[in-house]
Amino acid sequence: MAEVVIVADKDEAGRLVAAEIVRQIVANPDYVLGLATGSTPLPVYEALVPAVADVDLSRVQGFALDEYVGLDPAHPESYRSVITREVVEPLGLNPDRIHTPNGALETIAHAGEDYEAAIEAAGGVDLQILGIGSTGHIGFNEPGSSFASRTRVKTLTERTRVDNARFFDGDISQVPMHCITQGLGTIQRARHLVLLAFGESKAEAVAGAVEGPVSSECPGSAIQLHPHVTVVVDEAAASRLKHADYYRYALANKPAWQGL
Ligand code: PGA
């Protein structure tokens, strides 16, 4: 079962996850971090800035979950640009070691396989940061996605395009129709999954992912099949969890030798 950590706010979540990432990078300088975009992971990236001040990040590699198809990588909302702005520059990571799926139309037919090969060549992802969409998606794996899926092109749901229109001047017509995303099977191969969610609007998706039936109806429920998952949520995002009291009890009685 996933470990569920209910925190007071986003800042506490950010500090908690950043501290674990730093601990792991210090132990393994060839660390491979799975990056997520969207608003949810931002507190982690913000907390990482002071936390890595004295840490050598020169060998760290990063793999983003997804990218829009057909959007110029130089567009400010391409995930390549977002990751550069929010993670690579503030942390001083080597941009050549940070990967995003290639959404260019010319190479899209084999871009998924290329990305899978790049992850494998890096030795796999050590820790994958995940947000969850209001539809229950992780990465851009919308409801119905195969649990065995690899990196491939998907069509975004109308709901996700509406959710993301805020990044495109509120104009849904500017939100690309297609994306290339790590599959649920790709995400499952990361050694540690850390799923974050904040706010009431995520409560139902979190409950579905953590406690609901394992079903492609809620792609986030794939985390129940993974051996090492940490779910970090605020009170509002935890508000639909049936076993919240047990998660608090388990955390309060957690053996000191167990990490996150
Ligand atoms: P958000 O998106 O972090 O911006 O809420 C999460 C997601 O859609 O995966």
Short mmCIF file of C-alpha atoms and ligand atoms in Angstrom, two decimals:
data_model
loop_
_atom_site.label_atom_id
_atom_site.label_comp_id
_atom_site.label_asym_id
_atom_site.label_seq_id
_atom_site.Cartn_x
_atom_site.Cartn_y
_atom_site.Cartn_z
CA MET A 1 0.00 0.00 0.00
CA ALA A 2 1.14 3.54 -0.67
CA GLU A 3 2.43 5.48 2.28
CA VAL A 4 0.15 8.50 2.64
CA VAL A 5 1.64 11.58 4.30
CA ILE A 6 -0.89 14.28 5.15
CA VAL A 7 0.87 17.62 5.50
CA ALA A 8 -0.27 21.06 6.66
CA ASP A 9 0.46 22.81 3.38
CA LYS A 10 2.37 22.81 0.09
CA ASP A 11 5.51 24.23 1.66
CA GLU A 12 5.77 21.35 4.12
CA ALA A 13 5.25 18.91 1.24
CA GLY A 14 7.95 20.62 -0.79
CA ARG A 15 10.47 20.52 2.04
CA LEU A 16 9.75 16.87 2.81
CA VAL A 17 10.16 15.65 -0.76
CA ALA A 18 13.15 17.91 -1.47
CA ALA A 19 14.95 16.56 1.62
CA GLU A 20 14.46 12.98 0.41
CA ILE A 21 15.70 13.82 -3.11
CA VAL A 22 18.81 15.51 -1.69
CA ARG A 23 19.49 12.55 0.60
CA GLN A 24 19.33 10.21 -2.40
CA ILE A 25 21.49 12.44 -4.66
CA VAL A 26 24.19 12.64 -1.98
CA ALA A 27 24.16 8.83 -1.78
CA ASN A 28 24.14 8.46 -5.57
CA PRO A 29 25.51 11.38 -7.65
CA ASP A 30 24.37 9.62 -10.86
CA TYR A 31 20.81 10.08 -9.71
CA VAL A 32 17.95 10.04 -12.24
CA LEU A 33 15.04 12.25 -11.26
CA GLY A 34 11.63 11.95 -12.91
CA LEU A 35 10.22 15.44 -13.39
CA ALA A 36 6.61 16.51 -13.58
CA THR A 37 5.15 19.77 -14.84
CA GLY A 38 1.99 21.58 -13.72
CA SER A 39 1.54 23.61 -10.55
CA THR A 40 1.72 20.68 -8.11
CA PRO A 41 5.47 19.95 -8.10
CA LEU A 42 6.50 23.62 -7.84
CA PRO A 43 6.88 23.58 -4.02
CA VAL A 44 9.33 20.69 -4.39
CA TYR A 45 11.44 22.56 -6.94
CA GLU A 46 11.34 25.72 -4.79
CA ALA A 47 12.44 23.79 -1.71
CA LEU A 48 15.22 22.10 -3.67
CA VAL A 49 16.95 25.41 -4.49
CA PRO A 50 18.33 26.08 -0.98
CA ALA A 51 18.58 22.35 -0.20
CA VAL A 52 21.02 21.64 -3.06
CA ALA A 53 23.23 24.69 -2.46
CA ASP A 54 26.19 22.51 -1.43
CA VAL A 55 25.33 19.40 -3.45
CA ASP A 56 27.08 18.36 -6.67
CA LEU A 57 24.33 18.02 -9.30
CA SER A 58 26.64 17.79 -12.30
CA ARG A 59 25.87 14.10 -12.95
CA VAL A 60 22.15 14.19 -12.15
CA GLN A 61 19.86 13.37 -15.06
CA GLY A 62 16.21 14.31 -15.41
CA PHE A 63 13.35 12.87 -17.46
CA ALA A 64 10.10 14.75 -17.90
CA LEU A 65 6.85 12.82 -18.01
CA ASP A 66 5.36 14.38 -21.09
CA GLU A 67 5.37 17.02 -23.81
CA TYR A 68 2.89 18.57 -26.20
CA VAL A 69 3.02 17.36 -29.81
CA GLY A 70 3.65 19.92 -32.53
CA LEU A 71 4.39 22.80 -30.16
CA ASP A 72 7.66 24.65 -30.85
CA PRO A 73 10.06 23.63 -28.04
CA ALA A 74 10.89 27.36 -27.74
CA HIS A 75 7.21 28.15 -26.96
CA PRO A 76 7.07 29.31 -23.32
CA GLU A 77 4.50 26.60 -22.48
CA SER A 78 6.29 23.66 -24.09
CA TYR A 79 7.28 21.35 -21.25
CA ARG A 80 10.91 21.67 -22.37
CA SER A 81 10.61 25.44 -21.69
CA VAL A 82 8.68 24.92 -18.45
CA ILE A 83 11.22 22.42 -17.09
CA THR A 84 14.10 24.71 -18.12
CA ARG A 85 12.50 27.70 -16.38
CA GLU A 86 11.25 25.96 -13.25
CA VAL A 87 13.87 23.30 -12.62
CA VAL A 88 17.01 23.40 -14.75
CA GLU A 89 17.88 27.08 -14.32
CA PRO A 90 16.98 27.54 -10.63
CA LEU A 91 18.84 24.35 -9.64
CA GLY A 92 21.76 24.80 -12.03
CA LEU A 93 21.28 21.38 -13.63
CA ASN A 94 23.16 20.52 -16.81
CA PRO A 95 20.54 21.07 -19.57
CA ASP A 96 22.20 18.37 -21.71
CA ARG A 97 21.28 15.81 -19.04
CA ILE A 98 17.61 16.83 -18.87
CA HIS A 99 15.30 15.04 -21.27
CA THR A 100 11.75 15.65 -22.46
CA PRO A 101 9.89 13.48 -24.96
CA ASN A 102 10.37 14.90 -28.46
CA GLY A 103 7.04 16.29 -29.68
CA ALA A 104 8.36 17.32 -33.12
CA LEU A 105 6.06 16.06 -35.88
CA GLU A 106 8.91 14.91 -38.17
CA THR A 107 10.14 12.27 -35.70
CA ILE A 108 6.97 11.58 -33.75
CA ALA A 109 6.56 8.04 -35.19
CA HIS A 110 9.56 6.77 -33.18
CA ALA A 111 9.80 9.43 -30.46
CA GLY A 112 8.20 7.13 -27.87
CA GLU A 113 10.65 4.29 -28.49
CA ASP A 114 13.55 6.76 -28.48
CA TYR A 115 12.47 8.08 -25.08
CA GLU A 116 12.11 4.61 -23.60
CA ALA A 117 15.63 3.79 -24.84
CA ALA A 118 17.02 6.99 -23.29
CA ILE A 119 15.46 6.17 -19.89
CA GLU A 120 16.86 2.67 -20.07
CA ALA A 121 20.32 3.91 -21.06
CA ALA A 122 20.29 6.17 -17.99
CA GLY A 123 19.63 3.13 -15.80
CA GLY A 124 15.98 3.95 -15.12
CA VAL A 125 14.36 6.65 -13.03
CA ASP A 126 15.23 6.62 -9.31
CA LEU A 127 12.38 8.81 -8.07
CA GLN A 128 9.43 9.95 -10.15
CA ILE A 129 7.54 13.04 -9.03
CA LEU A 130 3.87 12.86 -10.02
CA GLY A 131 0.93 15.22 -9.94
CA ILE A 132 -2.58 13.93 -10.56
CA GLY A 133 -5.16 15.54 -12.81
CA SER A 134 -8.77 16.04 -11.83
CA THR A 135 -9.57 13.19 -14.28
CA GLY A 136 -7.22 10.92 -12.34
CA HIS A 137 -4.53 11.12 -15.00
CA ILE A 138 -0.83 10.78 -14.19
CA GLY A 139 1.50 12.09 -16.84
CA PHE A 140 -0.98 12.57 -19.66
CA ASN A 141 -2.39 9.06 -19.26
CA GLU A 142 -6.07 9.82 -19.40
CA PRO A 143 -8.78 7.39 -18.20
CA GLY A 144 -8.68 4.18 -20.23
CA SER A 145 -4.88 4.17 -20.59
CA SER A 146 -3.32 0.73 -20.54
CA PHE A 147 -1.42 -0.16 -17.39
CA ALA A 148 1.26 -1.66 -19.64
CA SER A 149 1.59 1.44 -21.83
CA ARG A 150 4.96 2.86 -22.85
CA THR A 151 5.81 6.38 -24.01
CA ARG A 152 3.45 7.18 -26.88
CA VAL A 153 1.20 9.81 -28.42
CA LYS A 154 -2.17 10.41 -26.76
CA THR A 155 -5.15 12.65 -27.45
CA LEU A 156 -5.86 15.01 -24.56
CA THR A 157 -9.36 15.00 -23.11
CA GLU A 158 -11.45 18.12 -23.45
CA ARG A 159 -11.34 18.46 -19.65
CA THR A 160 -7.55 18.51 -19.58
CA ARG A 161 -7.39 21.00 -22.44
CA VAL A 162 -9.81 23.26 -20.54
CA ASP A 163 -7.73 22.81 -17.34
CA ASN A 164 -4.55 23.75 -19.24
CA ALA A 165 -6.03 26.67 -21.21
CA ARG A 166 -4.91 28.91 -18.33
CA PHE A 167 -1.36 28.51 -19.64
CA PHE A 168 -2.44 29.58 -23.15
CA ASP A 169 -4.13 32.96 -22.50
CA GLY A 170 -7.30 31.09 -21.47
CA ASP A 171 -7.78 30.09 -25.11
CA ILE A 172 -8.50 26.37 -25.50
CA SER A 173 -7.93 26.57 -29.26
CA GLN A 174 -4.24 27.20 -28.53
CA VAL A 175 -3.90 24.08 -26.35
CA PRO A 176 -2.44 21.28 -28.46
CA MET A 177 -4.75 18.32 -29.12
CA HIS A 178 -2.01 15.70 -28.77
CA CYS A 179 0.76 14.96 -26.35
CA ILE A 180 3.53 12.42 -25.98
CA THR A 181 3.63 10.93 -22.51
CA GLN A 182 5.42 8.25 -20.56
CA GLY A 183 3.01 5.34 -20.25
CA LEU A 184 1.68 3.87 -17.01
CA GLY A 185 4.04 0.94 -17.62
CA THR A 186 6.96 3.39 -17.98
CA ILE A 187 6.06 5.16 -14.75
CA GLN A 188 5.76 1.81 -12.94
CA ARG A 189 9.42 1.08 -13.65
CA ALA A 190 10.67 4.09 -11.68
CA ARG A 191 12.08 2.84 -8.38
CA HIS A 192 10.11 5.23 -6.15
CA LEU A 193 6.92 7.13 -7.00
CA VAL A 194 6.08 10.31 -5.11
CA LEU A 195 2.60 11.57 -5.93
CA LEU A 196 1.63 15.02 -4.67
CA ALA A 197 -1.79 16.66 -4.62
CA PHE A 198 -3.17 19.80 -3.04
CA GLY A 199 -6.68 21.19 -2.70
CA GLU A 200 -10.24 19.99 -2.69
CA SER A 201 -10.36 19.70 -6.49
CA LYS A 202 -7.93 16.75 -6.27
CA ALA A 203 -9.68 14.93 -3.38
CA GLU A 204 -11.70 12.58 -5.56
CA ALA A 205 -8.76 11.70 -7.83
CA VAL A 206 -6.55 11.04 -4.79
CA ALA A 207 -9.15 8.77 -3.20
CA GLY A 208 -9.53 6.91 -6.49
CA ALA A 209 -5.78 6.51 -6.88
CA VAL A 210 -5.04 5.41 -3.31
CA GLU A 211 -8.16 3.52 -2.26
CA GLY A 212 -10.31 3.02 -5.33
CA PRO A 213 -10.37 -0.13 -7.39
CA VAL A 214 -7.30 -0.60 -9.57
CA SER A 215 -8.82 0.46 -12.84
CA SER A 216 -7.82 2.28 -15.98
CA GLU A 217 -10.86 4.48 -15.22
CA CYS A 218 -8.53 6.14 -12.72
CA PRO A 219 -5.02 5.90 -14.21
CA GLY A 220 -3.56 7.11 -10.89
CA SER A 221 -4.72 3.83 -9.32
CA ALA A 222 -1.73 2.24 -11.09
CA ILE A 223 0.27 3.35 -8.05
CA GLN A 224 -1.37 0.53 -6.08
CA LEU A 225 0.63 -1.94 -8.19
CA HIS A 226 3.97 -0.31 -7.39
CA PRO A 227 6.12 -1.54 -4.47
CA HIS A 228 7.33 1.87 -3.29
CA VAL A 229 4.94 4.80 -3.38
CA THR A 230 4.68 7.91 -1.23
CA VAL A 231 1.56 10.07 -1.54
CA VAL A 232 1.96 13.57 -0.10
CA VAL A 233 -1.29 15.51 0.23
CA ASP A 234 -2.70 18.44 2.15
CA GLU A 235 -5.83 18.10 4.30
CA ALA A 236 -8.15 19.21 1.48
CA ALA A 237 -6.75 16.70 -1.02
CA ALA A 238 -6.94 14.01 1.70
CA SER A 239 -10.55 14.84 2.58
CA ARG A 240 -12.08 11.91 0.64
CA LEU A 241 -9.70 9.25 1.95
CA LYS A 242 -11.55 6.63 4.01
CA HIS A 243 -8.48 5.58 5.94
CA ALA A 244 -6.94 8.98 6.66
CA ASP A 245 -6.83 8.24 10.39
CA TYR A 246 -4.87 5.07 9.78
CA TYR A 247 -2.37 6.90 7.54
CA ARG A 248 -1.79 9.46 10.30
CA TYR A 249 -1.40 6.67 12.88
CA ALA A 250 1.02 4.72 10.70
CA LEU A 251 3.12 7.83 10.11
CA ALA A 252 3.17 8.74 13.81
CA ASN A 253 4.41 5.22 14.60
CA LYS A 254 6.80 4.89 11.69
CA PRO A 255 10.09 3.20 12.58
CA ALA A 256 12.96 5.69 12.59
CA TRP A 257 15.00 3.47 10.24
CA GLN A 258 12.44 3.76 7.44
CA GLY A 259 13.02 6.56 4.95
CA LEU A 260 10.32 8.23 2.91
P1 PGA B 1 -1.57 20.50 -11.78
O1 PGA B 1 -1.78 19.35 -12.85
O2 PGA B 1 -0.35 20.13 -11.03
O3 PGA B 1 -1.35 21.77 -12.57
O4 PGA B 1 -2.79 20.53 -10.94
C1 PGA B 1 -1.60 18.03 -12.45
C2 PGA B 1 -1.80 17.14 -13.64
O5 PGA B 1 -2.62 17.49 -14.51
O6 PGA B 1 -1.15 16.10 -13.71
#
